[in-house]
Tab-separated table of C-alpha atoms in Angstrom:
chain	number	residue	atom	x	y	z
A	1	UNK	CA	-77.817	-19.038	-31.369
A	2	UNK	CA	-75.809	-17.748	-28.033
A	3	UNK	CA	-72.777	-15.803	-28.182
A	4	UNK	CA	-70.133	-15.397	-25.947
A	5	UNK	CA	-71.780	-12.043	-24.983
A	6	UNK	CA	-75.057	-14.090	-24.767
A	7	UNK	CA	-73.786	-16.413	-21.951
A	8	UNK	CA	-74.102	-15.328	-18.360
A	9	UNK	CA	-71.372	-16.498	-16.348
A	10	UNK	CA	-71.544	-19.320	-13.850
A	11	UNK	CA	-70.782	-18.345	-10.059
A	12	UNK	CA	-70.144	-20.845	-7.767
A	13	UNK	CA	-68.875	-20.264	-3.635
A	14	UNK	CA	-65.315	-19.794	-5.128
A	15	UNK	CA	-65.405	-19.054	-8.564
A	16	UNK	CA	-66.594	-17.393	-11.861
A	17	UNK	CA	-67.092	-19.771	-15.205
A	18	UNK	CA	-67.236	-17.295	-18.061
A	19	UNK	CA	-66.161	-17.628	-21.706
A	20	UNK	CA	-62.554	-17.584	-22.580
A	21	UNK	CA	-61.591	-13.655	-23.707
A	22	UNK	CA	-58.401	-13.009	-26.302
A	23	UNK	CA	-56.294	-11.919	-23.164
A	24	UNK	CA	-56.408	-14.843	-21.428
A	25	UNK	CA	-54.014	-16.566	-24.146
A	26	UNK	CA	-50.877	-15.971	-22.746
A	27	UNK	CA	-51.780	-16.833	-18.777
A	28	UNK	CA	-53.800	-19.738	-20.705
A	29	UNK	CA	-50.475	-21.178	-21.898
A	30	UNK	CA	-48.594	-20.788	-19.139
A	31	UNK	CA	-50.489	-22.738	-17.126
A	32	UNK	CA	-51.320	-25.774	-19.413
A	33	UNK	CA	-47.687	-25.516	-20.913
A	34	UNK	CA	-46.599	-27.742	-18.018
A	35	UNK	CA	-45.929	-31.804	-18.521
A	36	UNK	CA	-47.511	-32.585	-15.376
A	37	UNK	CA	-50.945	-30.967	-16.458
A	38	UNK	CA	-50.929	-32.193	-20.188
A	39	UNK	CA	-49.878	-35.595	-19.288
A	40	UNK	CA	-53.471	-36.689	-18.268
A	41	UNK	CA	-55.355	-34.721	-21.073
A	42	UNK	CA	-56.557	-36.654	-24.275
A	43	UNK	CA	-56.616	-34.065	-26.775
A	44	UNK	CA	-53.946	-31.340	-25.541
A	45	UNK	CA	-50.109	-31.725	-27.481
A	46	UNK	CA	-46.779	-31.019	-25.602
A	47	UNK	CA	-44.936	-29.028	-25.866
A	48	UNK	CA	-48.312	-26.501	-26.173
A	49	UNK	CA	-47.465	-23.769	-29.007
A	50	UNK	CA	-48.473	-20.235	-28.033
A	51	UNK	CA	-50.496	-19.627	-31.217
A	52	UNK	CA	-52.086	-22.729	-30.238
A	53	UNK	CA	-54.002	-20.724	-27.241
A	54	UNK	CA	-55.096	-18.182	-29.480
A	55	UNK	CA	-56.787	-20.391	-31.782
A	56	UNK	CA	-58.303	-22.401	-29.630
A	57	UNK	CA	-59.981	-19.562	-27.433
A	58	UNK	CA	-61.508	-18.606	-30.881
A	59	UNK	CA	-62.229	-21.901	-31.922
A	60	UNK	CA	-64.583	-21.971	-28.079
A	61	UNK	CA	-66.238	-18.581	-29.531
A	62	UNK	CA	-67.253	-20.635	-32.685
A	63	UNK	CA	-68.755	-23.444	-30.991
A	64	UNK	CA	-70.643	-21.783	-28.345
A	65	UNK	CA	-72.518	-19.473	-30.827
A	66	UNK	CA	-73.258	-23.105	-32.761
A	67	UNK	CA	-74.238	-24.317	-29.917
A	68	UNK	CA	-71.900	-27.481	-29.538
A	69	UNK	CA	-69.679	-26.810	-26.772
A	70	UNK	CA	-69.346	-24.494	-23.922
A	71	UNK	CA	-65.671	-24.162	-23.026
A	72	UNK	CA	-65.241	-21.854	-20.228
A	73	UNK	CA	-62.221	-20.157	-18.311
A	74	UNK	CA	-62.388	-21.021	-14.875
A	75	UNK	CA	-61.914	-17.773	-12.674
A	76	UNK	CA	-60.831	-16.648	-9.139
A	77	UNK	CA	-60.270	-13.708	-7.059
A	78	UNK	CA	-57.778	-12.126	-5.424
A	79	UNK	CA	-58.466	-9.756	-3.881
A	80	UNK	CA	-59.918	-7.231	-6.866
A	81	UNK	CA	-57.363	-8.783	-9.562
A	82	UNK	CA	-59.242	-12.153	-11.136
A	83	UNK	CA	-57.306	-14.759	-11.328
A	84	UNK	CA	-57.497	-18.103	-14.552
A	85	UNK	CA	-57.505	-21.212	-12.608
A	86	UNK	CA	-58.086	-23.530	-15.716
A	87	UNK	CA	-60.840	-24.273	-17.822
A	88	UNK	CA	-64.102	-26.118	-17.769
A	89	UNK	CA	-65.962	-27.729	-20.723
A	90	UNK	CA	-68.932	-29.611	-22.185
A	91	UNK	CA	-69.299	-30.866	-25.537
A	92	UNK	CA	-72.639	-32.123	-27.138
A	93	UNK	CA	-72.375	-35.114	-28.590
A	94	UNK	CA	-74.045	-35.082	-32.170
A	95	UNK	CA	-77.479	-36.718	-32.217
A	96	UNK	CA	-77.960	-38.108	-28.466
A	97	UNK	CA	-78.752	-36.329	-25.419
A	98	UNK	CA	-75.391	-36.813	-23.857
A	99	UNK	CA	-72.660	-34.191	-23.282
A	100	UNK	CA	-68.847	-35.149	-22.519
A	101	UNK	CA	-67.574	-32.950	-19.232
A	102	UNK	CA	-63.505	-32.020	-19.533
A	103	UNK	CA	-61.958	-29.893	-17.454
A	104	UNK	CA	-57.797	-29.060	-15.855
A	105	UNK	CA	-56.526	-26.931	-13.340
A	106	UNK	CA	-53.360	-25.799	-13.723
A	107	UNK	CA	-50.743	-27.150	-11.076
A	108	UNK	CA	-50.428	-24.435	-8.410
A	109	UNK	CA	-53.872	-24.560	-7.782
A	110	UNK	CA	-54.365	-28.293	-7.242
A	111	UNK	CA	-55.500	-29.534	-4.439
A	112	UNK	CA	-57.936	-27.039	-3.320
A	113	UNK	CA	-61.324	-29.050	-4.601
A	114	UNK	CA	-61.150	-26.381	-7.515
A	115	UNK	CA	-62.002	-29.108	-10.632
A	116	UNK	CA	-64.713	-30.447	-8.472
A	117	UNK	CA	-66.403	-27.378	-7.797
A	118	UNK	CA	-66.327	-25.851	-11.541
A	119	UNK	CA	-67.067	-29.196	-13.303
A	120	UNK	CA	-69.850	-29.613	-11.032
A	121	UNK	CA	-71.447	-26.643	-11.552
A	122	UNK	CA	-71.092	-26.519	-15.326
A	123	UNK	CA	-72.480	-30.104	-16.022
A	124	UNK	CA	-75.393	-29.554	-13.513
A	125	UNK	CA	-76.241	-25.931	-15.650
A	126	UNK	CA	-76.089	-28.186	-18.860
A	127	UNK	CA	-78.358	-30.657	-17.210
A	128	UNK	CA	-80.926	-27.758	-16.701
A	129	UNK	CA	-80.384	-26.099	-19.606
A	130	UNK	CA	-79.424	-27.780	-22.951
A	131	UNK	CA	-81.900	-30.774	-23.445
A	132	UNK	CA	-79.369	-33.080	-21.809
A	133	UNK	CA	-80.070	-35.955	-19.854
A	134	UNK	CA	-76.628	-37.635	-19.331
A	135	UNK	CA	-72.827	-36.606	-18.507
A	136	UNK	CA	-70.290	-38.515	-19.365
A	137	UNK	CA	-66.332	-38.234	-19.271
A	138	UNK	CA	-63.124	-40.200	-19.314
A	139	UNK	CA	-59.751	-40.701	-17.432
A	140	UNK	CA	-56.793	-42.441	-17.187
A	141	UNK	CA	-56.687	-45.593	-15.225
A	142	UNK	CA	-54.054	-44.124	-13.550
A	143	UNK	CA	-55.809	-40.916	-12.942
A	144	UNK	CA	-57.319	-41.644	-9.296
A	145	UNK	CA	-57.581	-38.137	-8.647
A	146	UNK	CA	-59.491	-36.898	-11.456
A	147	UNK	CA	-61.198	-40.275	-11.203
A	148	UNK	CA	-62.452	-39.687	-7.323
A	149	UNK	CA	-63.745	-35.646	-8.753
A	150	UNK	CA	-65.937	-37.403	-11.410
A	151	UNK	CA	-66.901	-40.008	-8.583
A	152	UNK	CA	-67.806	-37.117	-6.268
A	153	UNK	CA	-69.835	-35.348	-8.858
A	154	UNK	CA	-72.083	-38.258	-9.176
A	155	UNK	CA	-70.912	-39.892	-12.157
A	156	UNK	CA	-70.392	-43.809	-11.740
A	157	UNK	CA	-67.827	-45.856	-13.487
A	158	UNK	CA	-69.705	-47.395	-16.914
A	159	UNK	CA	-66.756	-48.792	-18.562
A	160	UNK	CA	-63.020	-49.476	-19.663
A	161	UNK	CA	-61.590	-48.435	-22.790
A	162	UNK	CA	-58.578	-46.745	-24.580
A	163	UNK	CA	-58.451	-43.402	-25.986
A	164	UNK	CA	-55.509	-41.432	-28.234
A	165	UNK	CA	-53.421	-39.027	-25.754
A	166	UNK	CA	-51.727	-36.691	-28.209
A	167	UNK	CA	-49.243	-35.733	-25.979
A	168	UNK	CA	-47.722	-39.245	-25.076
A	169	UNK	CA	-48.581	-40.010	-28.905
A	170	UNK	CA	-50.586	-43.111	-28.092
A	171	UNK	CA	-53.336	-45.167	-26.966
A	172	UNK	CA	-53.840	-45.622	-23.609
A	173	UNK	CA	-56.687	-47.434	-21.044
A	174	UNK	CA	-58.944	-44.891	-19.629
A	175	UNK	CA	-61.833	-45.623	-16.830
A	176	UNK	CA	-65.401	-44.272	-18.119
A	177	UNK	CA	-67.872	-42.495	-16.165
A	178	UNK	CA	-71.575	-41.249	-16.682
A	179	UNK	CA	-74.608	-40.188	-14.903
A	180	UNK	CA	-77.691	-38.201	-15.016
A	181	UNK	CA	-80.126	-35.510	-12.907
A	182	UNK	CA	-80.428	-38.387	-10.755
A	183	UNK	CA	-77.165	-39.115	-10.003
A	184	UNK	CA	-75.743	-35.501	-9.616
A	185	UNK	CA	-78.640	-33.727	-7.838
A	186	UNK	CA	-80.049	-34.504	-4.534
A	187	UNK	CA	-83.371	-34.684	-3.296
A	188	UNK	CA	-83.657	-31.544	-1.197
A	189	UNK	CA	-84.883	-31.652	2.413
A	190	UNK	CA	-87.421	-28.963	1.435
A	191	UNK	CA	-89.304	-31.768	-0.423
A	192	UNK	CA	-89.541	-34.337	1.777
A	193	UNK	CA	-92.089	-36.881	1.500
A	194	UNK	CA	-95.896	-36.159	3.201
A	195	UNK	CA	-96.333	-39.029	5.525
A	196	UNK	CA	-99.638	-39.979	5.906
A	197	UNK	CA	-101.484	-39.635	9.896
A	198	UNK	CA	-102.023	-43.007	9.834
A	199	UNK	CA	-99.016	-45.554	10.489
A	200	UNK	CA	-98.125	-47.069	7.601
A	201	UNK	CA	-97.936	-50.972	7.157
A	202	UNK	CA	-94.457	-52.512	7.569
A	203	UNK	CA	-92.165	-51.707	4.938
A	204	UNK	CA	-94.507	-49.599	2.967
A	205	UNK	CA	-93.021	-46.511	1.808
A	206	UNK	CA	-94.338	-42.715	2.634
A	207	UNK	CA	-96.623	-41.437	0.119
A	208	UNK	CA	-95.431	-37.975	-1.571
A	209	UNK	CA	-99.480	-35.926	-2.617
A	210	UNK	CA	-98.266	-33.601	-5.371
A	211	UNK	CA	-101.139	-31.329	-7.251
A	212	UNK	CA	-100.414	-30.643	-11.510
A	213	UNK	CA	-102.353	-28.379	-13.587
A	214	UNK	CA	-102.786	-28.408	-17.158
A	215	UNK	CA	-103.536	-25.059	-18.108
A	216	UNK	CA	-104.941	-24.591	-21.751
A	217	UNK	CA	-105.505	-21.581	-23.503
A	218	UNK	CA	-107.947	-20.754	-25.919
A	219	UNK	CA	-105.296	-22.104	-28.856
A	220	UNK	CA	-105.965	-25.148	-27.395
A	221	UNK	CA	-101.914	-25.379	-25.988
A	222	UNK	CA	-101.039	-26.389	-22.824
A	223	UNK	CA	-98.289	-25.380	-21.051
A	224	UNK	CA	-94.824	-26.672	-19.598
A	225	UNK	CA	-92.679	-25.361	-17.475
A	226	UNK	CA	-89.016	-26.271	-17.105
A	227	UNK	CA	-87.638	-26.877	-13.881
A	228	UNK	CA	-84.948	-24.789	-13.007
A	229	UNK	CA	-81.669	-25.496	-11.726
A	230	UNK	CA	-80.871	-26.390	-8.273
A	231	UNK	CA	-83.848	-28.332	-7.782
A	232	UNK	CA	-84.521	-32.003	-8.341
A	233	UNK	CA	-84.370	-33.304	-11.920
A	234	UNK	CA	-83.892	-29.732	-13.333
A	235	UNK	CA	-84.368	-29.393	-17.206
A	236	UNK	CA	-87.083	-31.599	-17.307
A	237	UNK	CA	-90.502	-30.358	-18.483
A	238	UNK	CA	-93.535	-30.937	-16.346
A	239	UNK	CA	-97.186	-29.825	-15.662
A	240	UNK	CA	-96.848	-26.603	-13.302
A	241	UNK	CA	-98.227	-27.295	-9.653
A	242	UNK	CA	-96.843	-28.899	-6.469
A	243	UNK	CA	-97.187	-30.442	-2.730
A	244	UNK	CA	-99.505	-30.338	-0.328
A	245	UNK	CA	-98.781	-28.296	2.481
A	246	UNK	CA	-100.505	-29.428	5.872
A	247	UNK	CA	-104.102	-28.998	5.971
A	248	UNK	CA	-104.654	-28.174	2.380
A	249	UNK	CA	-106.641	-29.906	-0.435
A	250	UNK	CA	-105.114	-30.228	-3.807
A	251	UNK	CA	-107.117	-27.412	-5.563
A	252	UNK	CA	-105.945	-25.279	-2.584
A	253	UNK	CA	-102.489	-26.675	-3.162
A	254	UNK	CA	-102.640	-25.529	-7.323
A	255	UNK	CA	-104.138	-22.325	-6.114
A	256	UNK	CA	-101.732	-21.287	-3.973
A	257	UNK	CA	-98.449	-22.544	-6.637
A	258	UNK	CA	-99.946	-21.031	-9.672
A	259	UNK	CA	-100.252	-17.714	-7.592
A	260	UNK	CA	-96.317	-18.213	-6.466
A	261	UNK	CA	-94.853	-20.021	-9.474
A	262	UNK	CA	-96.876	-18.027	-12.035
A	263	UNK	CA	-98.542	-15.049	-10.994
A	264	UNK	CA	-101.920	-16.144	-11.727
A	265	UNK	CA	-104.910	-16.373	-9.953
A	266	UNK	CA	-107.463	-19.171	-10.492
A	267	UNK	CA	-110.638	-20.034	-8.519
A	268	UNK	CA	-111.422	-24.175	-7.342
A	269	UNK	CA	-114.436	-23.668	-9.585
A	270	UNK	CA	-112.078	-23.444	-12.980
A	271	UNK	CA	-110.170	-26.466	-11.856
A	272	UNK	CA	-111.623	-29.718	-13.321
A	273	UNK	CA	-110.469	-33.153	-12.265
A	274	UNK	CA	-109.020	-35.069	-14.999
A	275	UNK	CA	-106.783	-37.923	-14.225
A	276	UNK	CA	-103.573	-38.904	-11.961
A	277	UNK	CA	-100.183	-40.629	-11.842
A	278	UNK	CA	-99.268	-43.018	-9.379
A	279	UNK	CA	-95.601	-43.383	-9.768
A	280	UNK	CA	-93.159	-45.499	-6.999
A	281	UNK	CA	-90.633	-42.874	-7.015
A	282	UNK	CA	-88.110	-45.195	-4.966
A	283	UNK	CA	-87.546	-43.195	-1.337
A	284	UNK	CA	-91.354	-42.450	-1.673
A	285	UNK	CA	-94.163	-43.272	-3.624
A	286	UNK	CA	-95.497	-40.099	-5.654
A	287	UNK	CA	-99.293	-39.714	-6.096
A	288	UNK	CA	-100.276	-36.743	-8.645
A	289	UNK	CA	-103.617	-35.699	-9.303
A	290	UNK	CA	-103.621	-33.412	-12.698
A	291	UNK	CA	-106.445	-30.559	-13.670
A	292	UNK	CA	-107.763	-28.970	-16.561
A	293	UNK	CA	-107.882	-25.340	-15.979
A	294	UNK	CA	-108.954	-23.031	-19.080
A	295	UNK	CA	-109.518	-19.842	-17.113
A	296	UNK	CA	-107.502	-17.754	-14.654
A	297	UNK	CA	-107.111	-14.027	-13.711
A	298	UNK	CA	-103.711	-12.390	-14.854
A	299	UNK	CA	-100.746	-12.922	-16.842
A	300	UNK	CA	-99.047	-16.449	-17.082
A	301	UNK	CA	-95.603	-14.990	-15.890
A	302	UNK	CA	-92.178	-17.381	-14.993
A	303	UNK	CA	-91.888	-15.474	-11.104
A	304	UNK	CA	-89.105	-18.557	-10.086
A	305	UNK	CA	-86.630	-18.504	-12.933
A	306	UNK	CA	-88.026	-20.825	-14.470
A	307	UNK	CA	-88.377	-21.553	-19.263
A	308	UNK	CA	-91.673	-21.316	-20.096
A	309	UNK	CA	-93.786	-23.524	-23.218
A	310	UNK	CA	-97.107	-23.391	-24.359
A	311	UNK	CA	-97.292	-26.873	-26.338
A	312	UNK	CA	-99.661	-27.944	-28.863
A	313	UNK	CA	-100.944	-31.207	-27.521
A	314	UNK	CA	-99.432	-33.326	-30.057
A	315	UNK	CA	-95.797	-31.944	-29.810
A	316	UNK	CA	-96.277	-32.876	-25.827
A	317	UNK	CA	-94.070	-36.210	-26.156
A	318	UNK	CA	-91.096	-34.035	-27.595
A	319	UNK	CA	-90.385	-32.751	-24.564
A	320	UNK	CA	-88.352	-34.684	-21.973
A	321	UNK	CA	-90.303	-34.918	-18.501
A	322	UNK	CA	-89.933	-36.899	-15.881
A	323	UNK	CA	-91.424	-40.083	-15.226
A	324	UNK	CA	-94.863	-39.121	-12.990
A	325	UNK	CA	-96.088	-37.397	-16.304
A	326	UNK	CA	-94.792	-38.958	-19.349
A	327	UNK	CA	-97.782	-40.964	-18.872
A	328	UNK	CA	-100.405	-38.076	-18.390
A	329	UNK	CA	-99.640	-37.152	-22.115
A	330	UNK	CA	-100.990	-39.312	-24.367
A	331	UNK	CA	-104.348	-39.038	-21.975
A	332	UNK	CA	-104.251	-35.369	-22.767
A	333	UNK	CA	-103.533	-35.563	-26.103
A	334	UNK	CA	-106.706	-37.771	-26.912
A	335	UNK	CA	-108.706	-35.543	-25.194
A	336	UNK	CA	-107.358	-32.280	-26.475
């Protein structure tokens, strides 16, 4: 369970996302107690009570210790004397892997690419971090603006329909939008595909050589590790390992990651060929060998930020992964 002293703040270029503090009630009103800010929010009355403020920045503390939403402040500087901008939000929704993305700015600081910038960062965190796969949100149809932030996010349009607006006491159209690690991260240049010496055929696509290792300790568990955020499909669980530099086989590749990723050193002679994914990954096509490795000098230790899970074999499938290994674990299983 995480409590609002639990949760590390989010930093961004501009901005702090932090959870929303008693003392931020009466700045908190002001700025949402304005027509032209509550007119495009679903769930937000007008006039906006006072009391209303402090309840619901309590209410926040109650659902990010269960765990169902993280409602945030959304925080500037200046100079030394921070500065509430709006707030930022994600709610889980119950049963799924989705979470719904909200957020407002109040009216002074529109504008300045402030909603884009916190909402951004928020639902790409939740993406890494909470066993999401998918954002979603709504706005009005007549919304363009907020419409273009969620557009510039990622998030594509995936429907019309009508939701309640308690402030204009009715039901009104709204444009849906929704997307995923794919649609909101981008493949970093770092990561390019390997192309091959030799000239590939017309239209055939570069091949990406990316080494896995499934380490397996004497429990018989193997372990995961969840890829942080800020790089491609974060949150996902996969088989630690990664690409070929120039010049270097794949058990010099594992060597050399498992050193950097996990502080561990192995020798080629404890790596043992098992199987491989061939996967077309659409830019590229992705070819993964994966090893068995039971023995290794050192402490299995997360040296790039990253969760760590050692995983009996038959729990492997609960974990999300992306698609290059989903299909590794039912080999590995069986043979486990």
């Amino acid at each position: 369970m995480t409590t609002d002293l639990d949760f590390a703040p989010l930093r961004t270029e501009r901005l702090t996302l932090r959870p929303l503090r008693a003392e931020d009630a009466a700045e908190l009103h002001r700025l949402i107690n304005d027509w032209e800010v509550v007119r495009w929010l679903s769930r937000v009355p007008f006039p906006y009570p006072r009391e209303l403020a402090d309840d619901w920045i309590a209410s926040t503390h109650r659902q990010l210790a269960e765990g169902s939403a993280w409602h945030l402040a959304i925080v500037g500087q200046d100079g030394d004397t921070e500065v509430l901008v709006g707030c930022v939000g994600l709610t889980r929704e119950a049963d799924s892997r989705r979470a719904e993305l909200g957020y407002w700015v109040g009216r002074r600081f529109w504008g300045h690419g402030v909603a884009a910038e916190a909402a951004g960062r928020l639902a790409r965190w939740g993406l890494a971090h909470l066993d999401l796969d998918r954002i979603f949100a709504h706005v009005l149809e007549e919304n363009a603006r907020s419409g273009a932030v969620l557009q510039r996010l990622g998030l594509k349009e995936s429907g019309r329909a009508e939701a309640h607006f308690l402030a204009r006491n009715g039901r009104l159209p709204v444009v849906c939008f929704e997307g995923g690690r794919e649609d909101m991260t981008e493949f970093p240049p770092t990561a390019e595909p390997v192309v091959p010496k030799a000239e590939p055929a017309a239209g055939a696509k570069p091949m990406l050589l990316v080494a896995a290792c499934a380490l397996v300790d004497p429990d018989g568990r193997v372990l995961l590790a969840r890829r942080p955020e800020g790089k491609p499909m974060a949150g996902l669980w996969e088989f630690p390992g990664g690409k070929l530099e120039a010049g270097e086989t794949p058990e010099d590749a594992l060597i050399r990651e498992l050193r950097e990723e996990l502080g561990i050193d192995v020798s080629a002679a404890c790596l043992a060929p098992f199987t491989f994914a061939s996967h077309d990954a659409g830019r590229f096509h992705l070819l993964m060998p994966l090893y068995l490795c039971r023995r290794w000098e050192g402490t299995v230790t997360a040296r790039e930020g990253q969760a760590l899970a050692w995983v009996r074999p038959n729990k492997l499938s609960d974990y999300a992964m992306p698609p290059a290994d989903k299909p590794l674990v039912a080999l590995l299983r069986d043979f486990l």
